[in-house]
Coordinates of C-alpha atoms and ligand atoms in Angstrom, one line a residue:
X1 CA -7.9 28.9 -0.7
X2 CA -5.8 32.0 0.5
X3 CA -2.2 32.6 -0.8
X4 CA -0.1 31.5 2.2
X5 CA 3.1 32.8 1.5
X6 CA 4.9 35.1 -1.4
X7 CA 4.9 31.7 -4.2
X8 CA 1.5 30.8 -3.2
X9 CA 0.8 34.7 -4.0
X10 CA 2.6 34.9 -7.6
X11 CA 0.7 32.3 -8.8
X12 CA -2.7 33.5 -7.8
X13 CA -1.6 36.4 -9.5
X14 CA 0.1 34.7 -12.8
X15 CA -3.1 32.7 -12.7
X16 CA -5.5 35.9 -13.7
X17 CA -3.5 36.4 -16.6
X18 CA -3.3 33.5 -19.2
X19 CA -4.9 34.2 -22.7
X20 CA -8.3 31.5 -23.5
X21 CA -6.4 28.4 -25.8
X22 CA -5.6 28.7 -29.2
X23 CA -7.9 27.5 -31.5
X24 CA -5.3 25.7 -33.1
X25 CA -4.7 23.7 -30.0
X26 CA -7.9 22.9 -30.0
X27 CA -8.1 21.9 -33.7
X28 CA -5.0 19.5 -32.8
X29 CA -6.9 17.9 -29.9
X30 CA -9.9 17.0 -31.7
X31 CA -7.6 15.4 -33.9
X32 CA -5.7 13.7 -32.2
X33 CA -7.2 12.8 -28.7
X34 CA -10.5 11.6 -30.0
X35 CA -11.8 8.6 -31.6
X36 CA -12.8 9.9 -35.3
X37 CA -15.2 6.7 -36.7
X38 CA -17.4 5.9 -39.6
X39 CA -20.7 4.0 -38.7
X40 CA -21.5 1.5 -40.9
X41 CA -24.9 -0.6 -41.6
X42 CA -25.8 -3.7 -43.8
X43 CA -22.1 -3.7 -44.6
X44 CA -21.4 -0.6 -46.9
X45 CA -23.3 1.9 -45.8
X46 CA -21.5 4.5 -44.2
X47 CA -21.8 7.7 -42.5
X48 CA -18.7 9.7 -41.6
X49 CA -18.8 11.1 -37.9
X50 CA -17.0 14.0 -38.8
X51 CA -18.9 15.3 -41.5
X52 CA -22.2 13.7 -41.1
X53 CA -22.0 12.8 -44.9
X54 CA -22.7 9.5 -46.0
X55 CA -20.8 6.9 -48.6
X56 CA -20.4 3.5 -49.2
X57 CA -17.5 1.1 -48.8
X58 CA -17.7 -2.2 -49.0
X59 CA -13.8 -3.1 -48.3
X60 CA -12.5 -5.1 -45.3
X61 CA -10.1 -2.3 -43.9
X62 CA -10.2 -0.8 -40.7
X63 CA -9.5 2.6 -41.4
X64 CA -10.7 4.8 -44.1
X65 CA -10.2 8.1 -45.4
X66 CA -14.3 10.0 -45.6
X67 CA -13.9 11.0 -49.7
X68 CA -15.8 14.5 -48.3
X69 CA -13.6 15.8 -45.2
X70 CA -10.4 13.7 -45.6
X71 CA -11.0 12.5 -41.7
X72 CA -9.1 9.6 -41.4
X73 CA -12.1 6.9 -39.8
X74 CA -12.2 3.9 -37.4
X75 CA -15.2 1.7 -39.2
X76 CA -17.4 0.3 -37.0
X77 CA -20.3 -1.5 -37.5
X78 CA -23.2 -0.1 -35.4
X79 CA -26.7 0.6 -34.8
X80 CA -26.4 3.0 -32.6
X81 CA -26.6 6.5 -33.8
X82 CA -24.9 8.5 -31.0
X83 CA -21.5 8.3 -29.3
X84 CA -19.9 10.2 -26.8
X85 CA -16.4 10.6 -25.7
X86 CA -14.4 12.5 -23.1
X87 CA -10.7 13.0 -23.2
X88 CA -8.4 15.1 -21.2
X89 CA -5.5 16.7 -22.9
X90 CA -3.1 19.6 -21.9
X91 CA -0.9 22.6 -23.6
X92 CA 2.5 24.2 -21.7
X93 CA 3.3 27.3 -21.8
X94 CA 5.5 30.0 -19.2
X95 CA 3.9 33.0 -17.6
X96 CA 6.0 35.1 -15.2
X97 CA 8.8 33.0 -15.1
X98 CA 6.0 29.7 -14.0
X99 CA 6.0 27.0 -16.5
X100 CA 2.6 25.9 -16.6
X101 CA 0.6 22.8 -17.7
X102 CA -2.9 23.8 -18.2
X103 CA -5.2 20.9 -18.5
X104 CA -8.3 20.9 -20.7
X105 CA -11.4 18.2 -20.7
X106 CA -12.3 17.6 -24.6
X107 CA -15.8 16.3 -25.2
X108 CA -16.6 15.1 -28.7
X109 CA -20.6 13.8 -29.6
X110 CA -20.7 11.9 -32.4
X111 CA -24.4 11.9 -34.6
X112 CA -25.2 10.4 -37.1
X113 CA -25.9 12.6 -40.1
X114 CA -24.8 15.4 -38.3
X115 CA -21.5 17.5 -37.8
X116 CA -19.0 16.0 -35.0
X117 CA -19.7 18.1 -32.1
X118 CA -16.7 19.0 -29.7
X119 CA -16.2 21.7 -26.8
X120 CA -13.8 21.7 -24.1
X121 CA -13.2 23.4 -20.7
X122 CA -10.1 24.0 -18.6
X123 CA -10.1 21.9 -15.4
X124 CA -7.0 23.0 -13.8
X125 CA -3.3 24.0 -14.3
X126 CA 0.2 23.0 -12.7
X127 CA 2.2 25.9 -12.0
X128 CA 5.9 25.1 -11.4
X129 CA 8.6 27.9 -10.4
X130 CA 12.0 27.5 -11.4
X131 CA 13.3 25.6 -8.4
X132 CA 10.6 23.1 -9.0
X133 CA 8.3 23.9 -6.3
X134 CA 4.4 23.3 -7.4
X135 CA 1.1 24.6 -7.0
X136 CA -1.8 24.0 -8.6
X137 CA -4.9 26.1 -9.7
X138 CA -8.1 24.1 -10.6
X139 CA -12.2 24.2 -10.5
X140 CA -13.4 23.1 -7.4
X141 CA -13.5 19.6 -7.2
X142 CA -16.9 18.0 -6.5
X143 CA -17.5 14.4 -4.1
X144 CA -19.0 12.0 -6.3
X145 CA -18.9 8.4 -7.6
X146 CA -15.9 9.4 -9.9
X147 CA -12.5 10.9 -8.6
X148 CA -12.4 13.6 -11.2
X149 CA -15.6 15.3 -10.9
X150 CA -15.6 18.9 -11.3
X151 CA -17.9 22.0 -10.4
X152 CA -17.9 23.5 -14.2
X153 CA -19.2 26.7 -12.6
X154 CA -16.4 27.3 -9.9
X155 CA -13.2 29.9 -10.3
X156 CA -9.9 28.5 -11.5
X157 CA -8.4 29.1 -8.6
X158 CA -5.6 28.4 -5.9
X159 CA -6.4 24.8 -4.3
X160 CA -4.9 22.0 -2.8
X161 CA -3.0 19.4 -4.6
X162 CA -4.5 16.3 -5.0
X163 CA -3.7 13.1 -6.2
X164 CA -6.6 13.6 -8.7
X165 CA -4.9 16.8 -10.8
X166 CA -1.8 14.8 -11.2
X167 CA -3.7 11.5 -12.9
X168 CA -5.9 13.7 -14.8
X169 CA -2.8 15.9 -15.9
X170 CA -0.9 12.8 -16.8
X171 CA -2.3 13.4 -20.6
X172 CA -1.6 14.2 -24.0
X173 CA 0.5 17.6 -24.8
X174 CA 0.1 19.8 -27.5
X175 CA 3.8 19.6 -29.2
X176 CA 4.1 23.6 -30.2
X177 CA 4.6 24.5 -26.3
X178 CA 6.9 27.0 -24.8
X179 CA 8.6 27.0 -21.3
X180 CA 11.0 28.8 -19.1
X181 CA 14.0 29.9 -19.6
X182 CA 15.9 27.2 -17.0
X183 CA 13.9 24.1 -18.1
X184 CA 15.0 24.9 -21.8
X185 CA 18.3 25.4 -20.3
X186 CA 18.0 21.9 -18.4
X187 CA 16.9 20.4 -22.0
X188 CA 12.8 20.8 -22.2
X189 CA 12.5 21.8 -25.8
X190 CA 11.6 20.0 -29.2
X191 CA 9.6 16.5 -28.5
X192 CA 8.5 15.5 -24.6
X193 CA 9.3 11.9 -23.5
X194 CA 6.1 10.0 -23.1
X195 CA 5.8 10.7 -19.4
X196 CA 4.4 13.2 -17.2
X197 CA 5.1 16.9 -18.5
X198 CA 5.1 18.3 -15.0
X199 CA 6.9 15.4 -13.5
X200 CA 9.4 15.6 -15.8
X201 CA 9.8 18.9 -15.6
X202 CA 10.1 19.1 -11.9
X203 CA 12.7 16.3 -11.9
X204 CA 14.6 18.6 -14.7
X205 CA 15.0 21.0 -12.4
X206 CA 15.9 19.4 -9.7
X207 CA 17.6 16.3 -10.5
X208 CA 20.9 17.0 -12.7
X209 CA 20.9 13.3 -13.7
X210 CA 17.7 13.5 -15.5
X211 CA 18.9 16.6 -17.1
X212 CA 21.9 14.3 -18.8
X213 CA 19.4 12.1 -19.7
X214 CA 17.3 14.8 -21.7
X215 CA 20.2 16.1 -23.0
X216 CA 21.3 12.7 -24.6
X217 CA 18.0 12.2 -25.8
X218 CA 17.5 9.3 -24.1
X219 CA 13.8 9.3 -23.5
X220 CA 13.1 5.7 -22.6
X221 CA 15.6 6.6 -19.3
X222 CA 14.2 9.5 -18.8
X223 CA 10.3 8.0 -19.1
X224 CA 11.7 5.7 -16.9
X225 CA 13.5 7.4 -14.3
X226 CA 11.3 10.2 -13.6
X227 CA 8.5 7.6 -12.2
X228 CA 11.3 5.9 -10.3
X229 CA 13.5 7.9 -8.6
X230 CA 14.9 5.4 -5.7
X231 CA 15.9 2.9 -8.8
X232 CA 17.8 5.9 -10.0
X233 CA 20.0 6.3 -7.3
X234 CA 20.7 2.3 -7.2
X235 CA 21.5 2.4 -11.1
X236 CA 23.1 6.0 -11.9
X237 CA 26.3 4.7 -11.8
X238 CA 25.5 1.3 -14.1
X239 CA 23.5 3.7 -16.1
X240 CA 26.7 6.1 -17.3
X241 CA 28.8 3.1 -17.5
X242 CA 26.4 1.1 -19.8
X243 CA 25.6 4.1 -21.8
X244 CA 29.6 4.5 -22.4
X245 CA 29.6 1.4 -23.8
X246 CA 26.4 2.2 -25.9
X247 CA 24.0 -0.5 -24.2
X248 CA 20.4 0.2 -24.6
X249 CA 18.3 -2.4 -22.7
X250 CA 14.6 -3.2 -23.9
X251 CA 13.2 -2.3 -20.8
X252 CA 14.4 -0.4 -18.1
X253 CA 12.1 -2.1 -15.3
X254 CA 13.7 -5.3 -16.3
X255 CA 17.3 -4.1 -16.2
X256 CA 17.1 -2.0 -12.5
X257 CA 15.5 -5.1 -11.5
X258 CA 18.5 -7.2 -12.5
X259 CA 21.2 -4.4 -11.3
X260 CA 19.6 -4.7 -7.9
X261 CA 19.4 -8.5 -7.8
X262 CA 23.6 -8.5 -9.5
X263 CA 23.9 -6.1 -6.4
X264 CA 22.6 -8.6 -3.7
X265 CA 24.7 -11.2 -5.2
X266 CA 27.4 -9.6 -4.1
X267 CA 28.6 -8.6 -7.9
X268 CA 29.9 -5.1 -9.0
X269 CA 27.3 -3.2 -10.2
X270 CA 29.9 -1.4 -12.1
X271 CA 31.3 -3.9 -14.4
X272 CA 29.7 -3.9 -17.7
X273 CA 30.3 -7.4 -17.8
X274 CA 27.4 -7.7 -15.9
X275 CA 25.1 -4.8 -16.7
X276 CA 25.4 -5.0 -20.5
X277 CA 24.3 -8.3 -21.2
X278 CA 21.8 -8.7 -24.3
X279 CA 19.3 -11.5 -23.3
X280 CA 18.3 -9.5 -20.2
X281 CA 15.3 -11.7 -19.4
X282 CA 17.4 -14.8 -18.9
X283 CA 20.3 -13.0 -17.2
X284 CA 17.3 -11.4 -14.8
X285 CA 16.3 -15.1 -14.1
X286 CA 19.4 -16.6 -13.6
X287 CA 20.0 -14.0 -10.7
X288 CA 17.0 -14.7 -9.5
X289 CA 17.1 -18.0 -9.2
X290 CA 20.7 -17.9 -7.6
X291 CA 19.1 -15.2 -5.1
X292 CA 16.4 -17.9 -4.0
X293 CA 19.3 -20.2 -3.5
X294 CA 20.9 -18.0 -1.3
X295 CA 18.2 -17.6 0.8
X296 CA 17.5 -20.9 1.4
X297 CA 20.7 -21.8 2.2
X298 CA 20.8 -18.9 5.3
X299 CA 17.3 -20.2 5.9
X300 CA 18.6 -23.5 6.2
X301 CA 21.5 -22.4 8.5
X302 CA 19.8 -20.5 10.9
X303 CA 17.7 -23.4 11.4
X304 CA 20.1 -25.4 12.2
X305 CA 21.9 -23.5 14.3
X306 CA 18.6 -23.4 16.5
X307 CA 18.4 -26.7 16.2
X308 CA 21.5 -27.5 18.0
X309 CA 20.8 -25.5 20.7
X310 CA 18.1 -28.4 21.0
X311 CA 20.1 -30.9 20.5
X312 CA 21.3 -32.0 24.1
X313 CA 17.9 -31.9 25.4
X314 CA 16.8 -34.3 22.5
X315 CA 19.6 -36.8 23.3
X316 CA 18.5 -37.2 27.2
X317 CA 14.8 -37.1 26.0
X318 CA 14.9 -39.0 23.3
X319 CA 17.5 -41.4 22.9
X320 CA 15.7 -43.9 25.0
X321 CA 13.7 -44.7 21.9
X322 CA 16.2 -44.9 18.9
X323 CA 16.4 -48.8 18.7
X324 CA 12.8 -48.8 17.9
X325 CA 12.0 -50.4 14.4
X326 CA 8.9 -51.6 13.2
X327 CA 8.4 -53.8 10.4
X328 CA 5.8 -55.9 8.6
X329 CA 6.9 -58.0 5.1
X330 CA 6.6 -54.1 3.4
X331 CA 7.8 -51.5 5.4
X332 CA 10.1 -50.5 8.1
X333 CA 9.4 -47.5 10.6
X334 CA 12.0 -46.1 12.6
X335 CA 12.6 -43.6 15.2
X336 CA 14.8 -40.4 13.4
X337 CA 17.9 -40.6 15.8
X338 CA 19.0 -36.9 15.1
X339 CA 18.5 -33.7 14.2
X340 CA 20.1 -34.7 11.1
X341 CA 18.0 -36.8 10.3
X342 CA 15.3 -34.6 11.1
X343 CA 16.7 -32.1 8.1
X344 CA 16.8 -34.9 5.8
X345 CA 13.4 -36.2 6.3
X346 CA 11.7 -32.9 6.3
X347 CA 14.1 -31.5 2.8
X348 CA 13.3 -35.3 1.2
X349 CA 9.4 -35.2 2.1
X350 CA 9.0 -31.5 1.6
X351 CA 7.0 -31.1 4.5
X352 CA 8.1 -29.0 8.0
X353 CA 8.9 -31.9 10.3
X354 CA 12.2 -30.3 10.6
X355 CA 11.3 -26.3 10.0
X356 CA 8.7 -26.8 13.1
X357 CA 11.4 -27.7 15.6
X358 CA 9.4 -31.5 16.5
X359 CA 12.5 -32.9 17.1
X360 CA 11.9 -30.6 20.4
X361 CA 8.5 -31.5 21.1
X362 CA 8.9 -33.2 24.3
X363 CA 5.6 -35.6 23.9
X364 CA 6.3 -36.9 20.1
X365 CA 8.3 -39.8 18.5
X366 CA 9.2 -39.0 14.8
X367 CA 9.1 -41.8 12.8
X368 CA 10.3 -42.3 9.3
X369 CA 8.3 -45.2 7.4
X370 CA 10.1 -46.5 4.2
X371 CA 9.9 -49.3 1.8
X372 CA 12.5 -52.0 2.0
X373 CA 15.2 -50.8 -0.6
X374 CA 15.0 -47.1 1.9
X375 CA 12.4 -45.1 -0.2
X376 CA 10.8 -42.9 1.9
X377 CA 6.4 -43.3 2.1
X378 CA 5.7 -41.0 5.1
X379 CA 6.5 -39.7 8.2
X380 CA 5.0 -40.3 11.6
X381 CA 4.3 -38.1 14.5
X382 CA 3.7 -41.0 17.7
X383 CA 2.5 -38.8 20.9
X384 CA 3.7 -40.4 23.9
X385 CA 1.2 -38.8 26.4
X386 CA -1.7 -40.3 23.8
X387 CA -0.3 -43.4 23.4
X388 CA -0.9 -43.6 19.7
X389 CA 0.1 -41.9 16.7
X390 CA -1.5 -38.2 15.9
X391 CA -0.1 -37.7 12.2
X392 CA 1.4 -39.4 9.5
X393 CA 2.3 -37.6 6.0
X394 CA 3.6 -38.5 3.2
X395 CA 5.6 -36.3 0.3
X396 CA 4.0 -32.7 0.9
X397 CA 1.6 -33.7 3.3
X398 CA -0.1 -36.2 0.7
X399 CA -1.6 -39.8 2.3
X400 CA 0.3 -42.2 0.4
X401 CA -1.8 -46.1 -0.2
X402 CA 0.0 -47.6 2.4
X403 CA -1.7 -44.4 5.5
X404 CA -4.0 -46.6 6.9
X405 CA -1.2 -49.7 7.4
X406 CA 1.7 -47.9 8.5
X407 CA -0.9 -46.5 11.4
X408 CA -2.2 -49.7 12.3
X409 CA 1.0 -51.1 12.3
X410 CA 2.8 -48.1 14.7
X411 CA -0.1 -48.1 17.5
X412 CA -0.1 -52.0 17.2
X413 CA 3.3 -51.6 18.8
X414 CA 2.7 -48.2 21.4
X415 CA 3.5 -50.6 24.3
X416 CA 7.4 -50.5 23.0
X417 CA 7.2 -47.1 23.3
X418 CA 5.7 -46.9 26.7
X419 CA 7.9 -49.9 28.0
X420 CA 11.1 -47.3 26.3
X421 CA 9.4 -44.3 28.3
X422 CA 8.9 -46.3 31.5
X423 CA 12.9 -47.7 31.4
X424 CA 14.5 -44.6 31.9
Ligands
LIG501 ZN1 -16.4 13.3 -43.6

């Protein structure tokens, strides 16, 4: 890809310049991005991967020290006698006023009996200018089964960004880096949080409330924040008051989540009554909870309120049938007489006579059947056009023993309904 403009055209000249890594960097990688292990047969024999030298151990531990390199090693009891493992890792360092994350894939083959084998190529780097714009340089990426498949024998040169270089750069960073002269300002220097370096440096230089954040030390914030900026505009203001009052929640997902849901209640946000509370799991709950309540009551009303605009045409339609009652030595049936009734059948048997609007279906007769102390069994949808009934349901939609007889029993006595229909 060409330079397009005079950024684009620094960094594909900044990007001829950088030094191969330090060996150093390298020796820190190895060390601390890849699995060291120690494979072990008929129980004690060992073999360190590192060293290739073999010694016995017959402990239970999962880690041991090799007695000949000092590697500390995972034991693992294998057959095998090769392993291979790839890991990407990155260093940071500033060239021509760029900070730049330059991103390195470490391979490490594991032999038995021999020396641990490691080499490692760059992939790409993520160049950032002091007002956080970004670029990146990178191998040319090759279309394959796996996202981050890379030509080994292409430039590192000025490409797109894609998705892929900032997942792949999302890695480990060697600690002795060095960066410009603003993001030290903004408070980049000592130990990173454990989030993206890029990322966070990009959100250093642009957002002066992560700079605070940096500057207090407060990594888990910053970790946090830098993946989630809208929450941070929602929770800035909780955030400086709780911090005043030296709250630290557990988790900061947890506590935006509960700010926002304290925020729909209708609470103030600002009040560290509410955003300091120390069993943040339960006070998260309890908002939610009362949030679901909420809604169902608006639910609720704005059902009803289109309910009544049904509720004259149900009287002239329906009222013909409310005296109608059916009974055997058991049960009752009768005709729900209004909308009200309507709500309370359809809350008590947690179906949706009442959230489907039947009271306004002009061909069906609701009826609720009930034992003879008023408990409710199920309800029943009699079509008039039919002449019989078309559903009956008890407590969410369930069939209850008494289905069959309470259908039998309705359609035994359809001509009441017909001789109701015919009267008007
Ligand atoms: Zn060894």
């Amino acid at each position: 890809m060409k330079p397009r403009n005079r950024f684009e055209k620094a960094v594909a000249t900044s990007n001829m310049k950088l030094s191969p890594i330090s060996p150093k960097a390298v020796e820190w990688a190895v060390r601390n991005t890849v699995k060291h292990i120690a494979f072990r047969t008929s129980g004690h024999k060992c073999t360190c991967g590192d060293c290739g030298l073999k010694f016995d151990y017959k402990g239970k531990g999962k880690y041991i020290r090799c007695p000949y390199c000092r590697q500390k090693l995972e034991v693992t009891d294998t057959l095998t006698r090769k392993r291979k493992e790839s890991v990407y890792f990155s260093t940071i360092e500033r060239a021509d006023g760029f900070h730049v994350q330059r991103v390195f894939l470490l391979t490490a083959v594991t032999r038995k009996g021999k020396k641990l084998d490691v080499w490692q190529i760059e992939v790409c780097r993520l160049w950032l200018n002091k007002d956080g714009k970004t670029a990146v340089t990178s191998r040319k990426r090759v279309l394959g089964h796996y996202m981050d498949s890379f030509n080994w024998f292409s430039d590192i040169e000025l490409r797109n960004m894609t998705n892929v270089h900032w997942v792949i750069s999302g890695c480990l960073v060697y600690p002795h880096y060095s960066t410009t002269r603003e993001l030290r300002r903004n408070g980049m220097s000592g130990r990173l949080p454990d989030c993206h370096p890029t990322r966070l440096a990009e959100a250093l230089l642009t957002d002066s409330r992560i700079e605070t954040m940096m500057k207090a030390k407060d990594y888990k914030a910053v970790e946090y924040f830098t993946t989630h900026e809208m929450e941070l505009d929602r929770c800035w203001q909780p955030y400086k008051i709780a911090k005043r009052r030296r709250y630290e929640p557990e988790d900061y997902g947890l506590w935006c989540d509960t700010v926002r849901l304290l925020d729909r209640c209708g609470h103030d946000i600002r009040s560290a009554k509410y955003i300091c509370q120390k069993d943040l799991m339960a006070e998260h709950d309890r908002w939610l909870e009362k949030i679901t309540r909420m809604e169902e009551r608006r639910r609720l009303a704005e059902q009803m309120e289109r309910a009544k605009r049904h509720e004259e045409d149900f009287y002239r339609e329906k009222a013909r049938f409310f005296g109608i009652v059916i009974s055997d030595s058991d049960i009752e049936i009768s005709v729900l007489d209004s909308i009200e009734a309507f709500r309370a059948e359809g809350e008590a048997m947690k179906h949706c006579v009442f959230k489907c609007e039947y009271y306004a279906k002009p061909d069906s007769i609701i009826l609720s059947a009930h034992d003879l102390s008023g408990t409710r069994i199920e309800t029943v949808e009699f079509s008039i056009k039919q002449g019989k009934v078309v559903q009956s349901r008890g407590i969410c939609n369930s069939n209850t023993e008494f289905h069959d007889r309470i259908i039998k029993l309705v359609n035994d006595n359809a001509y009441r309904f017909l001789e109701a229909k015919s009267t008007a």
